[in-house]
Short mmCIF file of C-alpha atoms in Angstrom, two decimals:
data_model
loop_
_atom_site.label_atom_id
_atom_site.label_comp_id
_atom_site.label_asym_id
_atom_site.label_seq_id
_atom_site.Cartn_x
_atom_site.Cartn_y
_atom_site.Cartn_z
CA MET S 1 34.59 64.31 110.63
CA ASP S 2 36.96 62.47 108.29
CA VAL S 3 39.78 64.86 109.09
CA LEU S 4 39.18 64.58 112.83
CA GLY S 5 39.02 60.79 112.60
CA GLY S 6 42.23 60.68 110.60
CA LEU S 7 44.01 62.90 113.09
CA LEU S 8 42.90 60.70 115.97
CA VAL S 9 44.16 57.59 114.20
CA VAL S 10 47.52 59.26 113.59
CA ALA S 11 47.73 60.34 117.24
CA GLY S 12 46.89 56.80 118.30
CA ALA S 13 49.56 55.39 116.02
CA ALA S 14 52.08 57.84 117.51
CA PHE S 15 51.37 56.49 121.01
CA LEU S 16 51.66 52.93 119.74
CA LEU S 17 55.04 53.85 118.24
CA LEU S 18 56.14 55.30 121.59
CA GLY S 19 55.02 52.09 123.27
CA GLY S 20 57.21 50.11 120.90
CA LEU S 21 60.12 52.45 121.49
CA GLY S 22 59.66 52.05 125.23
CA LEU S 23 59.72 48.29 124.83
CA VAL S 24 63.20 48.58 123.32
CA ARG S 25 64.56 51.27 125.62
CA MET S 26 63.30 50.26 129.06
CA PRO S 27 65.85 48.45 131.24
CA ASP S 28 64.04 45.41 132.67
CA VAL S 29 60.99 43.21 132.28
CA PHE S 30 58.71 45.22 134.60
CA ASN S 31 59.46 48.53 132.95
CA ARG S 32 58.98 46.92 129.55
CA ILE S 33 55.56 45.63 130.57
CA GLN S 34 54.73 49.18 131.59
CA ALA S 35 55.73 50.62 128.24
CA GLY S 36 54.57 47.76 126.08
CA THR S 37 51.11 47.21 127.45
CA LYS S 38 50.07 50.63 128.57
CA ALA S 39 51.38 53.42 126.44
CA THR S 40 49.46 51.34 123.94
CA THR S 41 46.17 51.61 125.87
CA LEU S 42 45.77 55.25 124.96
CA GLY S 43 47.08 54.50 121.46
CA THR S 44 44.44 51.84 120.91
CA LEU S 45 41.65 53.97 122.36
CA LEU S 46 42.60 56.96 120.21
CA SER S 47 42.75 54.77 117.09
CA LEU S 48 39.34 53.29 117.88
CA ALA S 49 37.92 56.79 118.42
CA GLY S 50 39.42 57.80 115.09
CA PHE S 51 37.83 54.82 113.32
CA ALA S 52 34.51 55.84 114.84
CA GLY S 53 34.96 59.23 113.19
CA LEU S 54 35.74 57.63 109.83
CA GLN S 55 33.00 55.00 110.03
CA PRO S 56 30.20 56.38 112.25
CA ASP S 57 28.14 53.17 111.79
CA TRP S 58 30.73 51.22 113.72
CA THR S 59 30.74 53.52 116.75
CA LEU S 60 28.90 51.22 119.14
CA LYS S 61 31.01 48.18 118.30
CA LEU S 62 34.23 50.18 118.48
CA PHE S 63 33.13 51.44 121.87
CA LEU S 64 32.63 47.85 123.04
CA ILE S 65 36.07 46.88 121.72
CA GLY S 66 37.48 49.81 123.68
CA LEU S 67 35.75 48.56 126.86
CA PHE S 68 37.08 45.08 126.22
CA VAL S 69 40.63 46.42 125.90
CA LEU S 70 40.18 48.45 129.09
CA PHE S 71 39.12 45.38 131.06
CA THR S 72 41.50 42.77 129.66
CA ASN S 73 44.69 44.78 129.18
CA PRO S 74 45.42 45.46 132.86
CA LEU S 75 44.59 41.89 133.86
CA SER S 76 47.06 40.39 131.42
CA SER S 77 49.83 42.84 132.27
CA GLN S 78 49.26 42.35 135.99
CA VAL S 79 49.42 38.55 135.68
CA LEU S 80 52.55 38.82 133.53
CA ALA S 81 54.22 41.06 136.09
CA ARG S 82 53.27 38.80 138.98
CA ALA S 83 54.52 35.70 137.18
CA ALA S 84 57.77 37.47 136.31
CA HIS S 85 58.28 38.52 139.91
CA ARG S 86 57.51 35.08 141.31
CA ALA S 87 59.88 33.51 138.81
CA GLY S 88 62.56 35.89 140.06
CA ALA S 89 63.00 37.96 136.91
CA GLU S 90 66.12 40.08 137.04
CA GLU S 91 65.55 43.73 137.96
CA SER S 92 67.38 46.65 136.47
CA PRO S 93 70.30 47.95 138.57
CA LEU S 94 68.45 51.29 138.54
CA THR S 95 65.80 49.77 140.79
CA THR S 96 65.71 51.75 144.01
CA VAL S 97 63.36 49.76 146.21
CA ASP S 98 61.54 46.41 146.14
CA VAL S 99 59.28 45.97 149.14
CA LEU S 100 57.97 42.69 147.85
CA ASN S 101 61.44 41.13 147.71
CA ASP S 102 62.28 42.52 151.15
CA GLU S 103 59.18 40.97 152.67
CA GLN S 104 59.78 37.62 151.08
CA GLY S 105 63.32 37.74 152.44
CA LYS S 106 65.07 37.53 149.08
CA MET L 1 21.45 34.12 143.02
CA ARG L 2 22.13 37.83 142.87
CA SER L 3 25.53 37.31 141.32
CA PHE L 4 24.04 34.83 138.84
CA ALA L 5 21.44 37.37 137.73
CA LEU L 6 24.00 40.17 137.47
CA LEU L 7 26.39 38.09 135.40
CA PHE L 8 23.57 36.98 133.15
CA LEU L 9 22.42 40.57 132.65
CA THR L 10 25.94 41.84 131.92
CA LEU L 11 26.63 39.12 129.37
CA PHE L 12 23.25 39.45 127.72
CA LEU L 13 23.54 43.23 127.45
CA PHE L 14 27.03 42.90 125.97
CA TRP L 15 25.74 40.39 123.43
CA VAL L 16 22.86 42.60 122.34
CA LEU L 17 25.08 45.67 121.98
CA LEU L 18 27.64 43.67 120.03
CA ASN L 19 24.97 42.41 117.65
CA GLY L 20 23.22 45.73 117.39
CA SER L 21 19.93 43.95 116.71
CA LEU L 22 16.83 42.94 118.62
CA ALA L 23 15.73 40.15 116.26
CA PRO L 24 14.15 37.21 118.16
CA ASP L 25 16.71 34.61 117.02
CA VAL L 26 19.60 36.84 118.13
CA LEU L 27 17.96 37.37 121.52
CA VAL L 28 17.27 33.67 122.04
CA VAL L 29 20.80 32.56 121.19
CA GLY L 30 22.26 35.31 123.38
CA ALA L 31 20.01 34.44 126.31
CA ALA L 32 20.92 30.76 126.03
CA ALA L 33 24.66 31.46 125.89
CA ALA L 34 24.50 33.95 128.76
CA LEU L 35 22.46 31.47 130.82
CA ILE L 36 24.99 28.68 130.32
CA ILE L 37 27.99 30.86 131.11
CA ALA L 38 26.32 32.37 134.18
CA ALA L 39 25.42 28.87 135.40
CA LEU L 40 28.99 27.61 134.87
CA PHE L 41 30.64 30.50 136.71
CA PRO L 42 28.37 31.28 139.66
CA LYS L 43 31.07 33.10 141.58
CA ALA L 44 32.27 35.27 138.72
CA LEU L 45 32.43 39.00 139.27
CA SER L 46 30.53 41.40 137.10
CA ALA L 47 31.04 45.15 137.03
CA LEU L 48 27.64 45.41 138.69
CA THR L 49 28.55 43.13 141.60
CA ASP L 50 28.71 45.10 144.84
CA LEU L 51 27.88 48.35 143.08
CA ARG L 52 25.74 50.35 145.44
CA PRO L 53 22.35 50.92 143.82
CA THR L 54 22.12 54.59 144.79
CA PRO L 55 21.94 57.59 142.46
CA ARG L 56 25.05 59.00 144.10
CA ALA L 57 27.03 55.85 143.27
CA LEU L 58 25.93 56.00 139.64
CA LEU L 59 26.83 59.69 139.31
CA THR L 60 30.19 58.93 140.87
CA ALA L 61 30.69 56.13 138.37
CA VAL L 62 30.26 58.61 135.53
CA ALA L 63 32.61 61.08 137.18
CA TYR L 64 35.08 58.24 137.71
CA VAL L 65 35.20 57.49 133.98
CA PHE L 66 36.17 61.09 133.23
CA TYR L 67 38.68 61.24 136.05
CA PHE L 68 40.18 57.99 134.82
CA LEU L 69 40.49 59.23 131.22
CA LYS L 70 42.18 62.40 132.46
CA GLU L 71 44.68 60.36 134.47
CA LEU L 72 45.23 58.03 131.52
CA ILE L 73 46.15 60.89 129.20
CA LYS L 74 48.29 62.67 131.79
CA SER L 75 50.32 59.60 132.66
CA ASN L 76 50.65 58.48 129.04
CA LEU L 77 52.23 61.84 128.23
CA ALA L 78 54.54 61.48 131.22
CA VAL L 79 55.71 58.03 130.09
CA ALA L 80 56.07 59.26 126.51
CA ALA L 81 58.37 62.02 127.80
CA ILE L 82 60.47 59.45 129.66
CA VAL L 83 60.79 57.16 126.66
CA LEU L 84 61.77 60.04 124.38
CA SER L 85 64.36 61.66 126.61
CA PRO L 86 67.87 60.52 125.69
CA ASN L 87 69.09 59.66 129.20
CA LEU L 88 65.97 57.62 130.11
CA PRO L 89 65.23 59.14 133.54
CA VAL L 90 63.71 56.10 135.22
CA ASN L 91 63.83 55.36 138.91
CA PRO L 92 61.93 52.09 139.14
CA GLY L 93 60.95 50.14 142.20
CA ILE L 94 58.20 48.15 143.85
CA VAL L 95 56.33 49.92 146.63
CA LYS L 96 53.59 48.83 148.97
CA VAL L 97 50.32 50.69 149.31
CA ARG L 98 47.18 50.18 151.36
CA THR L 99 43.58 50.46 150.27
CA LYS L 100 40.55 51.31 152.36
CA LEU L 101 38.22 49.52 149.97
CA LYS L 102 36.49 46.44 151.33
CA SER L 103 34.58 44.97 148.42
CA GLN L 104 36.25 42.61 145.94
CA MET L 105 35.02 44.46 142.90
CA GLY L 106 36.20 47.79 144.28
CA ARG L 107 39.65 46.37 144.90
CA MET L 108 39.79 44.80 141.47
CA LEU L 109 38.82 48.04 139.75
CA LEU L 110 41.40 49.89 141.82
CA ALA L 111 44.16 47.44 140.86
CA ASN L 112 43.09 47.63 137.22
CA SER L 113 42.96 51.41 137.21
CA ILE L 114 46.42 51.59 138.72
CA THR L 115 47.72 49.17 136.11
CA LEU L 116 46.05 50.98 133.24
CA THR L 117 47.61 54.32 134.00
CA PRO L 118 51.16 54.03 132.73
CA GLY L 119 53.96 54.38 135.20
CA THR L 120 52.28 52.21 137.81
CA LEU L 121 51.65 48.47 137.61
CA THR L 122 50.00 46.25 140.21
CA VAL L 123 52.31 43.28 140.73
CA GLU L 124 50.73 41.53 143.71
CA LEU L 125 47.57 41.87 145.76
CA ALA L 126 47.29 40.60 149.32
CA GLY L 127 44.16 41.63 151.19
CA GLU L 128 44.28 45.37 151.72
CA TRP L 129 47.88 45.60 150.52
CA LEU L 130 48.88 46.22 146.94
CA TYR L 131 52.42 45.95 145.61
CA ILE L 132 52.97 48.43 142.83
CA HIS L 133 55.80 48.60 140.33
CA TRP L 134 56.47 52.27 139.75
CA VAL L 135 58.66 53.62 136.97
CA THR L 136 59.51 56.81 138.82
CA VAL L 137 59.45 56.19 142.56
CA ASP L 138 59.35 59.53 144.29
CA ALA L 139 58.16 58.30 147.67
CA PRO L 140 59.05 54.79 148.80
CA ASP L 141 57.19 54.80 152.14
CA ILE L 142 53.67 53.44 152.40
CA ASP L 143 51.85 56.65 153.30
CA HIS L 144 53.28 58.80 150.55
CA ALA L 145 52.97 56.11 147.89
CA THR L 146 49.38 55.48 148.94
CA ALA L 147 48.58 59.17 148.74
CA SER L 148 50.01 59.61 145.26
CA ILE L 149 48.95 56.34 143.62
CA VAL L 150 45.78 55.17 145.32
CA ALA L 151 44.00 58.14 146.88
CA GLY L 152 42.70 59.69 143.66
CA PHE L 153 40.93 56.58 142.40
CA GLU L 154 39.89 55.47 145.85
CA ARG L 155 37.90 58.62 146.46
CA TYR L 156 35.51 57.61 143.68
CA LEU L 157 35.53 53.84 144.19
CA GLU L 158 34.73 54.25 147.86
CA VAL L 159 31.43 55.88 147.03
CA MET L 160 30.67 53.35 144.28
CA TYR L 161 31.55 50.11 146.05
CA GLY L 162 32.62 50.80 149.61
#
């Protein structure tokens, strides 16, 4: 159980690292939100699952923390993205289509 | 009244699970706090709001959790591959999709599920239309985007919330 828990924590940390790397590499604010807030979702969940393996007594509370992350994470990233778009954040030149801009006549 | 009771129940259940105890003082404090919060936010949504109280809806909810986890892992690996590849093969854009869901909670869960799976991010919601930022746009028109982003989750949420 300890070994499994440890492996899960390491896997979670690897996803968190990838999230950080994405934050640096992605071209504009929307893509960065994608990498920064969501590659980390799986990272956090895996870490929490790993902690549950290491400390079985904490399982229920860790599960609740996981639920909390699942409900709050998308809300915050969605509000960030909406605010960025309304404020007219610059989009990467790689952007192929923006229906929202087209409809608002920008 | 129904939404008040549901919010109260959700909060109280969360409190009890978080405490992991059924001692009377814990229960009393939790009930008082849940009562006050539920009274202050009578229109707040709870995950139980609008959930159809049928066995089929509950079974679908369980299936939905597994489907969601599968999608989460799949799309996390896809984004990881993008971030790691040297030439950063992104093709970002904002597309418009349409949902068949009518209930508020169903729409909120759909928007959240889309946001949680990496690669797609709900930017704006207007009635039945959702505007999605997509890291790798492979179909800019409404029908195709709807089929590849929304349809999978919608199949479950439709049964759960309608």
